[in-house]
Amino acid sequence: MDALRDFHVSFFAMRRLALFQWMTCLHPLCRTFPPSVRYRRSFLSELIRRQEALDGEYLDDLYEAFAEVIGEKEKNECYKSYILPSGDVVSLQESVAVISEGTTGLVTWEASQYLSEWALEHTQMFRGRSVLELGSGVGLVGVVICRCCSPSTFVFSDCHDSVLDKLRRNVELNGLTEPAVRVQPLDWTTVTEAQLKEAEPDVVIAADVVYDPDVVVVLVNLLSKILKCSSKKPDVFVCSTVRNQETYDNFKQQLETSGLCHHVIPGRRSHIFPSNSLSDIELIKVHT
């Protein structure tokens, strides 16, 4: 009986592993939008180790996939895919390196995931409204909102040429088209009140833009212009990973000095996207 029980445990464990590999490394999504080579090597190595520990029959497809990725050259870019509660998928092309081409805007940061999850829980905040995103990066937040929250229009913005190129590709990759969705350059240091009045958003969002004392001054000045020159008095949300408490406190102090108020928005209730980050993340609403 013990031998039969052990056989059943091993058999079903092998079946689970076989199903797991087809749901991950051999899934059409991963074939079409492959993660980084280093990630796939590590993932397949761990999957093989677990299979071998079962002392069962080897799975040829798994070893073929590993041989394929072993011979693949590491690239500067990869894809990351985010599965939404609806089962729909957002796939983004990102840089493998955290800092690339002189910018940190070519990867998705933790606060972008946080703000995306919050938006999915508060779709009414965006439904039928015009949205302007500051510092869109590779586009996770905006793509999620456009796919799930039904805004009337959405403007992605950034100032770095490489980021804007990547952003345009990701917007197109996820089936978003003009005129409802636009990608445009926005330099915080030179934007005029006339340009902001022309945009007239109902909602303004930004994620992971509070990271440098010099940037904070420019950001607060921009938010002040947006709130004081718009007849709509838009809802403004800023989501930040608090990496440096002094910088973040300075951001809030600068808001107060500029005559702007803020209050903390309660956090998201669920974690939709996997993350290993232990950093503090805070979402605030900025208003006059």
mmCIF file with all atom_site columns, N, CA and C in Angstrom, residues 229-288:
data_model
loop_
_atom_site.group_PDB
_atom_site.id
_atom_site.type_symbol
_atom_site.label_atom_id
_atom_site.label_alt_id
_atom_site.label_comp_id
_atom_site.label_asym_id
_atom_site.label_entity_id
_atom_site.label_seq_id
_atom_site.pdbx_PDB_ins_code
_atom_site.Cartn_x
_atom_site.Cartn_y
_atom_site.Cartn_z
_atom_site.occupancy
_atom_site.B_iso_or_equiv
_atom_site.pdbx_formal_charge
_atom_site.auth_seq_id
_atom_site.auth_comp_id
_atom_site.auth_asym_id
_atom_site.auth_atom_id
_atom_site.pdbx_PDB_model_num
ATOM 1   N N  . CYS A 1 229 ? -4.731  76.298 -13.329 1.00 0.00 ? 229 CYS A N  1
ATOM 2   C CA . CYS A 1 229 ? -5.110  76.884 -14.617 1.00 0.00 ? 229 CYS A CA 1
ATOM 3   C C  . CYS A 1 229 ? -6.258  76.133 -15.282 1.00 0.00 ? 229 CYS A C  1
ATOM 4   N N  . SER A 1 230 ? -6.677  75.015 -14.687 1.00 0.00 ? 230 SER A N  1
ATOM 5   C CA . SER A 1 230 ? -7.740  74.224 -15.303 1.00 0.00 ? 230 SER A CA 1
ATOM 6   C C  . SER A 1 230 ? -9.090  74.573 -14.712 1.00 0.00 ? 230 SER A C  1
ATOM 7   N N  . SER A 1 231 ? -10.059 74.782 -15.583 1.00 0.00 ? 231 SER A N  1
ATOM 8   C CA . SER A 1 231 ? -11.421 75.076 -15.111 1.00 0.00 ? 231 SER A CA 1
ATOM 9   C C  . SER A 1 231 ? -12.104 73.827 -14.572 1.00 0.00 ? 231 SER A C  1
ATOM 10  N N  . LYS A 1 232 ? -11.587 72.648 -14.949 1.00 0.00 ? 232 LYS A N  1
ATOM 11  C CA . LYS A 1 232 ? -12.197 71.386 -14.517 1.00 0.00 ? 232 LYS A CA 1
ATOM 12  C C  . LYS A 1 232 ? -11.799 70.972 -13.108 1.00 0.00 ? 232 LYS A C  1
ATOM 13  N N  . LYS A 1 233 ? -10.719 71.548 -12.587 1.00 0.00 ? 233 LYS A N  1
ATOM 14  C CA . LYS A 1 233 ? -10.194 71.128 -11.279 1.00 0.00 ? 233 LYS A CA 1
ATOM 15  C C  . LYS A 1 233 ? -10.038 69.605 -11.243 1.00 0.00 ? 233 LYS A C  1
ATOM 16  N N  . PRO A 1 234 ? -9.116  69.078 -12.010 1.00 0.00 ? 234 PRO A N  1
ATOM 17  C CA . PRO A 1 234 ? -8.998  67.621 -12.148 1.00 0.00 ? 234 PRO A CA 1
ATOM 18  C C  . PRO A 1 234 ? -8.617  66.918 -10.849 1.00 0.00 ? 234 PRO A C  1
ATOM 19  N N  . ASP A 1 235 ? -8.977  65.655 -10.779 1.00 0.00 ? 235 ASP A N  1
ATOM 20  C CA . ASP A 1 235 ? -8.499  64.796 -9.691  1.00 0.00 ? 235 ASP A CA 1
ATOM 21  C C  . ASP A 1 235 ? -7.060  64.417 -10.016 1.00 0.00 ? 235 ASP A C  1
ATOM 22  N N  . VAL A 1 236 ? -6.154  64.668 -9.088  1.00 0.00 ? 236 VAL A N  1
ATOM 23  C CA . VAL A 1 236 ? -4.733  64.423 -9.313  1.00 0.00 ? 236 VAL A CA 1
ATOM 24  C C  . VAL A 1 236 ? -4.235  63.380 -8.314  1.00 0.00 ? 236 VAL A C  1
ATOM 25  N N  . PHE A 1 237 ? -3.681  62.277 -8.834  1.00 0.00 ? 237 PHE A N  1
ATOM 26  C CA . PHE A 1 237 ? -3.188  61.192 -7.987  1.00 0.00 ? 237 PHE A CA 1
ATOM 27  C C  . PHE A 1 237 ? -1.706  60.947 -8.288  1.00 0.00 ? 237 PHE A C  1
ATOM 28  N N  . VAL A 1 238 ? -0.909  60.886 -7.232  1.00 0.00 ? 238 VAL A N  1
ATOM 29  C CA . VAL A 1 238 ? 0.518   60.606 -7.369  1.00 0.00 ? 238 VAL A CA 1
ATOM 30  C C  . VAL A 1 238 ? 0.848   59.394 -6.504  1.00 0.00 ? 238 VAL A C  1
ATOM 31  N N  . CYS A 1 239 ? 1.387   58.366 -7.135  1.00 0.00 ? 239 CYS A N  1
ATOM 32  C CA . CYS A 1 239 ? 1.739   57.134 -6.419  1.00 0.00 ? 239 CYS A CA 1
ATOM 33  C C  . CYS A 1 239 ? 3.251   57.021 -6.362  1.00 0.00 ? 239 CYS A C  1
ATOM 34  N N  . SER A 1 240 ? 3.791   56.804 -5.171  1.00 0.00 ? 240 SER A N  1
ATOM 35  C CA . SER A 1 240 ? 5.250   56.832 -4.998  1.00 0.00 ? 240 SER A CA 1
ATOM 36  C C  . SER A 1 240 ? 5.757   55.660 -4.178  1.00 0.00 ? 240 SER A C  1
ATOM 37  N N  . THR A 1 241 ? 6.863   55.109 -4.633  1.00 0.00 ? 241 THR A N  1
ATOM 38  C CA . THR A 1 241 ? 7.626   54.179 -3.812  1.00 0.00 ? 241 THR A CA 1
ATOM 39  C C  . THR A 1 241 ? 8.561   55.015 -2.950  1.00 0.00 ? 241 THR A C  1
ATOM 40  N N  . VAL A 1 242 ? 8.461   54.889 -1.638  1.00 0.00 ? 242 VAL A N  1
ATOM 41  C CA . VAL A 1 242 ? 9.238   55.726 -0.731  1.00 0.00 ? 242 VAL A CA 1
ATOM 42  C C  . VAL A 1 242 ? 10.608  55.078 -0.517  1.00 0.00 ? 242 VAL A C  1
ATOM 43  N N  . ARG A 1 243 ? 11.528  55.394 -1.411  1.00 0.00 ? 243 ARG A N  1
ATOM 44  C CA . ARG A 1 243 ? 12.886  54.852 -1.301  1.00 0.00 ? 243 ARG A CA 1
ATOM 45  C C  . ARG A 1 243 ? 13.748  55.706 -0.384  1.00 0.00 ? 243 ARG A C  1
ATOM 46  N N  . ASN A 1 244 ? 13.520  57.002 -0.434  1.00 0.00 ? 244 ASN A N  1
ATOM 47  C CA . ASN A 1 244 ? 14.260  57.944 0.403   1.00 0.00 ? 244 ASN A CA 1
ATOM 48  C C  . ASN A 1 244 ? 13.244  58.825 1.126   1.00 0.00 ? 244 ASN A C  1
ATOM 49  N N  . GLN A 1 245 ? 13.117  58.625 2.428   1.00 0.00 ? 245 GLN A N  1
ATOM 50  C CA . GLN A 1 245 ? 12.089  59.332 3.194   1.00 0.00 ? 245 GLN A CA 1
ATOM 51  C C  . GLN A 1 245 ? 12.283  60.833 3.137   1.00 0.00 ? 245 GLN A C  1
ATOM 52  N N  . GLU A 1 246 ? 13.529  61.278 3.145   1.00 0.00 ? 246 GLU A N  1
ATOM 53  C CA . GLU A 1 246 ? 13.802  62.720 3.115   1.00 0.00 ? 246 GLU A CA 1
ATOM 54  C C  . GLU A 1 246 ? 13.294  63.345 1.810   1.00 0.00 ? 246 GLU A C  1
ATOM 55  N N  . THR A 1 247 ? 13.550  62.666 0.691   1.00 0.00 ? 247 THR A N  1
ATOM 56  C CA . THR A 1 247 ? 13.083  63.166 -0.604  1.00 0.00 ? 247 THR A CA 1
ATOM 57  C C  . THR A 1 247 ? 11.561  63.198 -0.659  1.00 0.00 ? 247 THR A C  1
ATOM 58  N N  . TYR A 1 248 ? 10.932  62.172 -0.127  1.00 0.00 ? 248 TYR A N  1
ATOM 59  C CA . TYR A 1 248 ? 9.476   62.111 -0.161  1.00 0.00 ? 248 TYR A CA 1
ATOM 60  C C  . TYR A 1 248 ? 8.854   63.164 0.759   1.00 0.00 ? 248 TYR A C  1
ATOM 61  N N  . ASP A 1 249 ? 9.442   63.351 1.931   1.00 0.00 ? 249 ASP A N  1
ATOM 62  C CA . ASP A 1 249 ? 8.953   64.403 2.832   1.00 0.00 ? 249 ASP A CA 1
ATOM 63  C C  . ASP A 1 249 ? 9.131   65.785 2.208   1.00 0.00 ? 249 ASP A C  1
ATOM 64  N N  . ASN A 1 250 ? 10.225  65.950 1.483   1.00 0.00 ? 250 ASN A N  1
ATOM 65  C CA . ASN A 1 250 ? 10.472  67.219 0.804   1.00 0.00 ? 250 ASN A CA 1
ATOM 66  C C  . ASN A 1 250 ? 9.401   67.478 -0.267  1.00 0.00 ? 250 ASN A C  1
ATOM 67  N N  . PHE A 1 251 ? 8.991   66.412 -0.963  1.00 0.00 ? 251 PHE A N  1
ATOM 68  C CA . PHE A 1 251 ? 7.925   66.535 -1.956  1.00 0.00 ? 251 PHE A CA 1
ATOM 69  C C  . PHE A 1 251 ? 6.652   67.061 -1.299  1.00 0.00 ? 251 PHE A C  1
ATOM 70  N N  . LYS A 1 252 ? 6.282   66.493 -0.184  1.00 0.00 ? 252 LYS A N  1
ATOM 71  C CA . LYS A 1 252 ? 5.061   66.932 0.498   1.00 0.00 ? 252 LYS A CA 1
ATOM 72  C C  . LYS A 1 252 ? 5.202   68.363 1.024   1.00 0.00 ? 252 LYS A C  1
ATOM 73  N N  . GLN A 1 253 ? 6.395   68.704 1.497   1.00 0.00 ? 253 GLN A N  1
ATOM 74  C CA . GLN A 1 253 ? 6.630   70.064 1.975   1.00 0.00 ? 253 GLN A CA 1
ATOM 75  C C  . GLN A 1 253 ? 6.542   71.065 0.823   1.00 0.00 ? 253 GLN A C  1
ATOM 76  N N  . GLN A 1 254 ? 7.080   70.677 -0.323  1.00 0.00 ? 254 GLN A N  1
ATOM 77  C CA . GLN A 1 254 ? 7.011   71.550 -1.503  1.00 0.00 ? 254 GLN A CA 1
ATOM 78  C C  . GLN A 1 254 ? 5.566   71.761 -1.945  1.00 0.00 ? 254 GLN A C  1
ATOM 79  N N  . LEU A 1 255 ? 4.741   70.725 -1.839  1.00 0.00 ? 255 LEU A N  1
ATOM 80  C CA . LEU A 1 255 ? 3.315   70.868 -2.156  1.00 0.00 ? 255 LEU A CA 1
ATOM 81  C C  . LEU A 1 255 ? 2.679   71.924 -1.248  1.00 0.00 ? 255 LEU A C  1
ATOM 82  N N  . GLU A 1 256 ? 2.967   71.834 0.029   1.00 0.00 ? 256 GLU A N  1
ATOM 83  C CA . GLU A 1 256 ? 2.394   72.770 0.998   1.00 0.00 ? 256 GLU A CA 1
ATOM 84  C C  . GLU A 1 256 ? 2.873   74.198 0.728   1.00 0.00 ? 256 GLU A C  1
ATOM 85  N N  . THR A 1 257 ? 4.159   74.324 0.425   1.00 0.00 ? 257 THR A N  1
ATOM 86  C CA . THR A 1 257 ? 4.719   75.652 0.145   1.00 0.00 ? 257 THR A CA 1
ATOM 87  C C  . THR A 1 257 ? 4.072   76.279 -1.078  1.00 0.00 ? 257 THR A C  1
ATOM 88  N N  . SER A 1 258 ? 3.686   75.434 -2.041  1.00 0.00 ? 258 SER A N  1
ATOM 89  C CA . SER A 1 258 ? 3.058   75.930 -3.266  1.00 0.00 ? 258 SER A CA 1
ATOM 90  C C  . SER A 1 258 ? 1.561   76.160 -3.118  1.00 0.00 ? 258 SER A C  1
ATOM 91  N N  . GLY A 1 259 ? 1.043   75.961 -1.925  1.00 0.00 ? 259 GLY A N  1
ATOM 92  C CA . GLY A 1 259 ? -0.374  76.187 -1.687  1.00 0.00 ? 259 GLY A CA 1
ATOM 93  C C  . GLY A 1 259 ? -1.252  75.011 -2.076  1.00 0.00 ? 259 GLY A C  1
ATOM 94  N N  . LEU A 1 260 ? -0.642  73.824 -2.214  1.00 0.00 ? 260 LEU A N  1
ATOM 95  C CA . LEU A 1 260 ? -1.394  72.620 -2.569  1.00 0.00 ? 260 LEU A CA 1
ATOM 96  C C  . LEU A 1 260 ? -1.560  71.732 -1.336  1.00 0.00 ? 260 LEU A C  1
ATOM 97  N N  . CYS A 1 261 ? -2.701  71.092 -1.260  1.00 0.00 ? 261 CYS A N  1
ATOM 98  C CA . CYS A 1 261 ? -2.966  70.151 -0.166  1.00 0.00 ? 261 CYS A CA 1
ATOM 99  C C  . CYS A 1 261 ? -2.879  68.724 -0.704  1.00 0.00 ? 261 CYS A C  1
ATOM 100 N N  . HIS A 1 262 ? -2.821  67.779 0.207   1.00 0.00 ? 262 HIS A N  1
ATOM 101 C CA . HIS A 1 262 ? -2.840  66.379 -0.212  1.00 0.00 ? 262 HIS A CA 1
ATOM 102 C C  . HIS A 1 262 ? -3.406  65.529 0.911   1.00 0.00 ? 262 HIS A C  1
ATOM 103 N N  . HIS A 1 263 ? -3.950  64.396 0.547   1.00 0.00 ? 263 HIS A N  1
ATOM 104 C CA . HIS A 1 263 ? -4.314  63.409 1.556   1.00 0.00 ? 263 HIS A CA 1
ATOM 105 C C  . HIS A 1 263 ? -4.036  62.015 1.011   1.00 0.00 ? 263 HIS A C  1
ATOM 106 N N  . VAL A 1 264 ? -3.746  61.123 1.911   1.00 0.00 ? 264 VAL A N  1
ATOM 107 C CA . VAL A 1 264 ? -3.369  59.760 1.539   1.00 0.00 ? 264 VAL A CA 1
ATOM 108 C C  . VAL A 1 264 ? -4.619  58.961 1.191   1.00 0.00 ? 264 VAL A C  1
ATOM 109 N N  . ILE A 1 265 ? -4.550  58.245 0.079   1.00 0.00 ? 265 ILE A N  1
ATOM 110 C CA . ILE A 1 265 ? -5.650  57.393 -0.370  1.00 0.00 ? 265 ILE A CA 1
ATOM 111 C C  . ILE A 1 265 ? -5.431  55.984 0.194   1.00 0.00 ? 265 ILE A C  1
ATOM 112 N N  . PRO A 1 266 ? -6.464  55.376 0.789   1.00 0.00 ? 266 PRO A N  1
ATOM 113 C CA . PRO A 1 266 ? -6.301  54.002 1.294   1.00 0.00 ? 266 PRO A CA 1
ATOM 114 C C  . PRO A 1 266 ? -5.778  53.071 0.217   1.00 0.00 ? 266 PRO A C  1
ATOM 115 N N  . GLY A 1 267 ? -4.932  52.128 0.620   1.00 0.00 ? 267 GLY A N  1
ATOM 116 C CA . GLY A 1 267 ? -4.271  51.238 -0.331  1.00 0.00 ? 267 GLY A CA 1
ATOM 117 C C  . GLY A 1 267 ? -5.204  50.274 -1.033  1.00 0.00 ? 267 GLY A C  1
ATOM 118 N N  . ARG A 1 268 ? -4.677  49.656 -2.084  1.00 0.00 ? 268 ARG A N  1
ATOM 119 C CA . ARG A 1 268 ? -5.457  48.659 -2.814  1.00 0.00 ? 268 ARG A CA 1
ATOM 120 C C  . ARG A 1 268 ? -5.748  47.476 -1.901  1.00 0.00 ? 268 ARG A C  1
ATOM 121 N N  . ARG A 1 269 ? -6.840  46.813 -2.165  1.00 0.00 ? 269 ARG A N  1
ATOM 122 C CA . ARG A 1 269 ? -7.256  45.693 -1.318  1.00 0.00 ? 269 ARG A CA 1
ATOM 123 C C  . ARG A 1 269 ? -6.615  44.371 -1.739  1.00 0.00 ? 269 ARG A C  1
ATOM 124 N N  . SER A 1 270 ? -6.234  44.275 -3.010  1.00 0.00 ? 270 SER A N  1
ATOM 125 C CA . SER A 1 270 ? -5.707  42.994 -3.492  1.00 0.00 ? 270 SER A CA 1
ATOM 126 C C  . SER A 1 270 ? -4.421  43.205 -4.285  1.00 0.00 ? 270 SER A C  1
ATOM 127 N N  . HIS A 1 271 ? -3.589  42.184 -4.291  1.00 0.00 ? 271 HIS A N  1
ATOM 128 C CA . HIS A 1 271 ? -2.354  42.186 -5.063  1.00 0.00 ? 271 HIS A CA 1
ATOM 129 C C  . HIS A 1 271 ? -2.588  41.327 -6.298  1.00 0.00 ? 271 HIS A C  1
ATOM 130 N N  . ILE A 1 272 ? -2.736  41.983 -7.440  1.00 0.00 ? 272 ILE A N  1
ATOM 131 C CA . ILE A 1 272 ? -3.033  41.276 -8.677  1.00 0.00 ? 272 ILE A CA 1
ATOM 132 C C  . ILE A 1 272 ? -1.755  40.828 -9.375  1.00 0.00 ? 272 ILE A C  1
ATOM 133 N N  . PHE A 1 273 ? -0.751  41.698 -9.361  1.00 0.00 ? 273 PHE A N  1
ATOM 134 C CA . PHE A 1 273 ? 0.506   41.410 -10.032 1.00 0.00 ? 273 PHE A CA 1
ATOM 135 C C  . PHE A 1 273 ? 1.546   40.957 -9.016  1.00 0.00 ? 273 PHE A C  1
ATOM 136 N N  . PRO A 1 274 ? 2.252   39.860 -9.278  1.00 0.00 ? 274 PRO A N  1
ATOM 137 C CA . PRO A 1 274 ? 3.255   39.376 -8.320  1.00 0.00 ? 274 PRO A CA 1
ATOM 138 C C  . PRO A 1 274 ? 4.397   40.366 -8.184  1.00 0.00 ? 274 PRO A C  1
ATOM 139 N N  . SER A 1 275 ? 4.860   40.545 -6.954  1.00 0.00 ? 275 SER A N  1
ATOM 140 C CA . SER A 1 275 ? 5.960   41.464 -6.696  1.00 0.00 ? 275 SER A CA 1
ATOM 141 C C  . SER A 1 275 ? 6.705   41.020 -5.448  1.00 0.00 ? 275 SER A C  1
ATOM 142 N N  . ASN A 1 276 ? 8.027   41.164 -5.485  1.00 0.00 ? 276 ASN A N  1
ATOM 143 C CA . ASN A 1 276 ? 8.851   40.824 -4.328  1.00 0.00 ? 276 ASN A CA 1
ATOM 144 C C  . ASN A 1 276 ? 9.248   42.053 -3.524  1.00 0.00 ? 276 ASN A C  1
ATOM 145 N N  . SER A 1 277 ? 8.740   43.205 -3.920  1.00 0.00 ? 277 SER A N  1
ATOM 146 C CA . SER A 1 277 ? 9.144   44.452 -3.286  1.00 0.00 ? 277 SER A CA 1
ATOM 147 C C  . SER A 1 277 ? 8.613   44.554 -1.858  1.00 0.00 ? 277 SER A C  1
ATOM 148 N N  . LEU A 1 278 ? 9.478   45.013 -0.965  1.00 0.00 ? 278 LEU A N  1
ATOM 149 C CA . LEU A 1 278 ? 9.085   45.254 0.419   1.00 0.00 ? 278 LEU A CA 1
ATOM 150 C C  . LEU A 1 278 ? 9.048   46.754 0.709   1.00 0.00 ? 278 LEU A C  1
ATOM 151 N N  . SER A 1 279 ? 9.194   47.571 -0.318  1.00 0.00 ? 279 SER A N  1
ATOM 152 C CA . SER A 1 279 ? 9.221   49.019 -0.147  1.00 0.00 ? 279 SER A CA 1
ATOM 153 C C  . SER A 1 279 ? 7.849   49.556 0.224   1.00 0.00 ? 279 SER A C  1
ATOM 154 N N  . ASP A 1 280 ? 7.853   50.689 0.948   1.00 0.00 ? 280 ASP A N  1
ATOM 155 C CA . ASP A 1 280 ? 6.601   51.367 1.243   1.00 0.00 ? 280 ASP A CA 1
ATOM 156 C C  . ASP A 1 280 ? 6.127   52.107 -0.015  1.00 0.00 ? 280 ASP A C  1
ATOM 157 N N  . ILE A 1 281 ? 4.862   51.955 -0.325  1.00 0.00 ? 281 ILE A N  1
ATOM 158 C CA . ILE A 1 281 ? 4.276   52.646 -1.471  1.00 0.00 ? 281 ILE A CA 1
ATOM 159 C C  . ILE A 1 281 ? 3.064   53.430 -0.972  1.00 0.00 ? 281 ILE A C  1
ATOM 160 N N  . GLU A 1 282 ? 2.975   54.685 -1.398  1.00 0.00 ? 282 GLU A N  1
ATOM 161 C CA . GLU A 1 282 ? 1.874   55.536 -0.943  1.00 0.00 ? 282 GLU A CA 1
ATOM 162 C C  . GLU A 1 282 ? 1.220   56.237 -2.118  1.00 0.00 ? 282 GLU A C  1
ATOM 163 N N  . LEU A 1 283 ? -0.099  56.280 -2.100  1.00 0.00 ? 283 LEU A N  1
ATOM 164 C CA . LEU A 1 283 ? -0.879  56.970 -3.110  1.00 0.00 ? 283 LEU A CA 1
ATOM 165 C C  . LEU A 1 283 ? -1.535  58.177 -2.450  1.00 0.00 ? 283 LEU A C  1
ATOM 166 N N  . ILE A 1 284 ? -1.316  59.369 -3.033  1.00 0.00 ? 284 ILE A N  1
ATOM 167 C CA . ILE A 1 284 ? -1.924  60.564 -2.490  1.00 0.00 ? 284 ILE A CA 1
ATOM 168 C C  . ILE A 1 284 ? -2.762  61.273 -3.548  1.00 0.00 ? 284 ILE A C  1
ATOM 169 N N  . LYS A 1 285 ? -3.757  61.999 -3.088  1.00 0.00 ? 285 LYS A N  1
ATOM 170 C CA . LYS A 1 285 ? -4.521  62.879 -3.960  1.00 0.00 ? 285 LYS A CA 1
ATOM 171 C C  . LYS A 1 285 ? -4.095  64.308 -3.658  1.00 0.00 ? 285 LYS A C  1
ATOM 172 N N  . VAL A 1 286 ? -3.721  65.034 -4.712  1.00 0.00 ? 286 VAL A N  1
ATOM 173 C CA . VAL A 1 286 ? -3.255  66.411 -4.572  1.00 0.00 ? 286 VAL A CA 1
ATOM 174 C C  . VAL A 1 286 ? -4.376  67.350 -5.013  1.00 0.00 ? 286 VAL A C  1
ATOM 175 N N  . HIS A 1 287 ? -4.612  68.402 -4.240  1.00 0.00 ? 287 HIS A N  1
ATOM 176 C CA . HIS A 1 287 ? -5.704  69.318 -4.565  1.00 0.00 ? 287 HIS A CA 1
ATOM 177 C C  . HIS A 1 287 ? -5.388  70.709 -4.004  1.00 0.00 ? 287 HIS A C  1
ATOM 178 N N  . THR A 1 288 ? -6.165  71.693 -4.433  1.00 0.00 ? 288 THR A N  1
ATOM 179 C CA . THR A 1 288 ? -5.953  73.065 -3.960  1.00 0.00 ? 288 THR A CA 1
ATOM 180 C C  . THR A 1 288 ? -6.661  73.287 -2.634  1.00 0.00 ? 288 THR A C  1
#
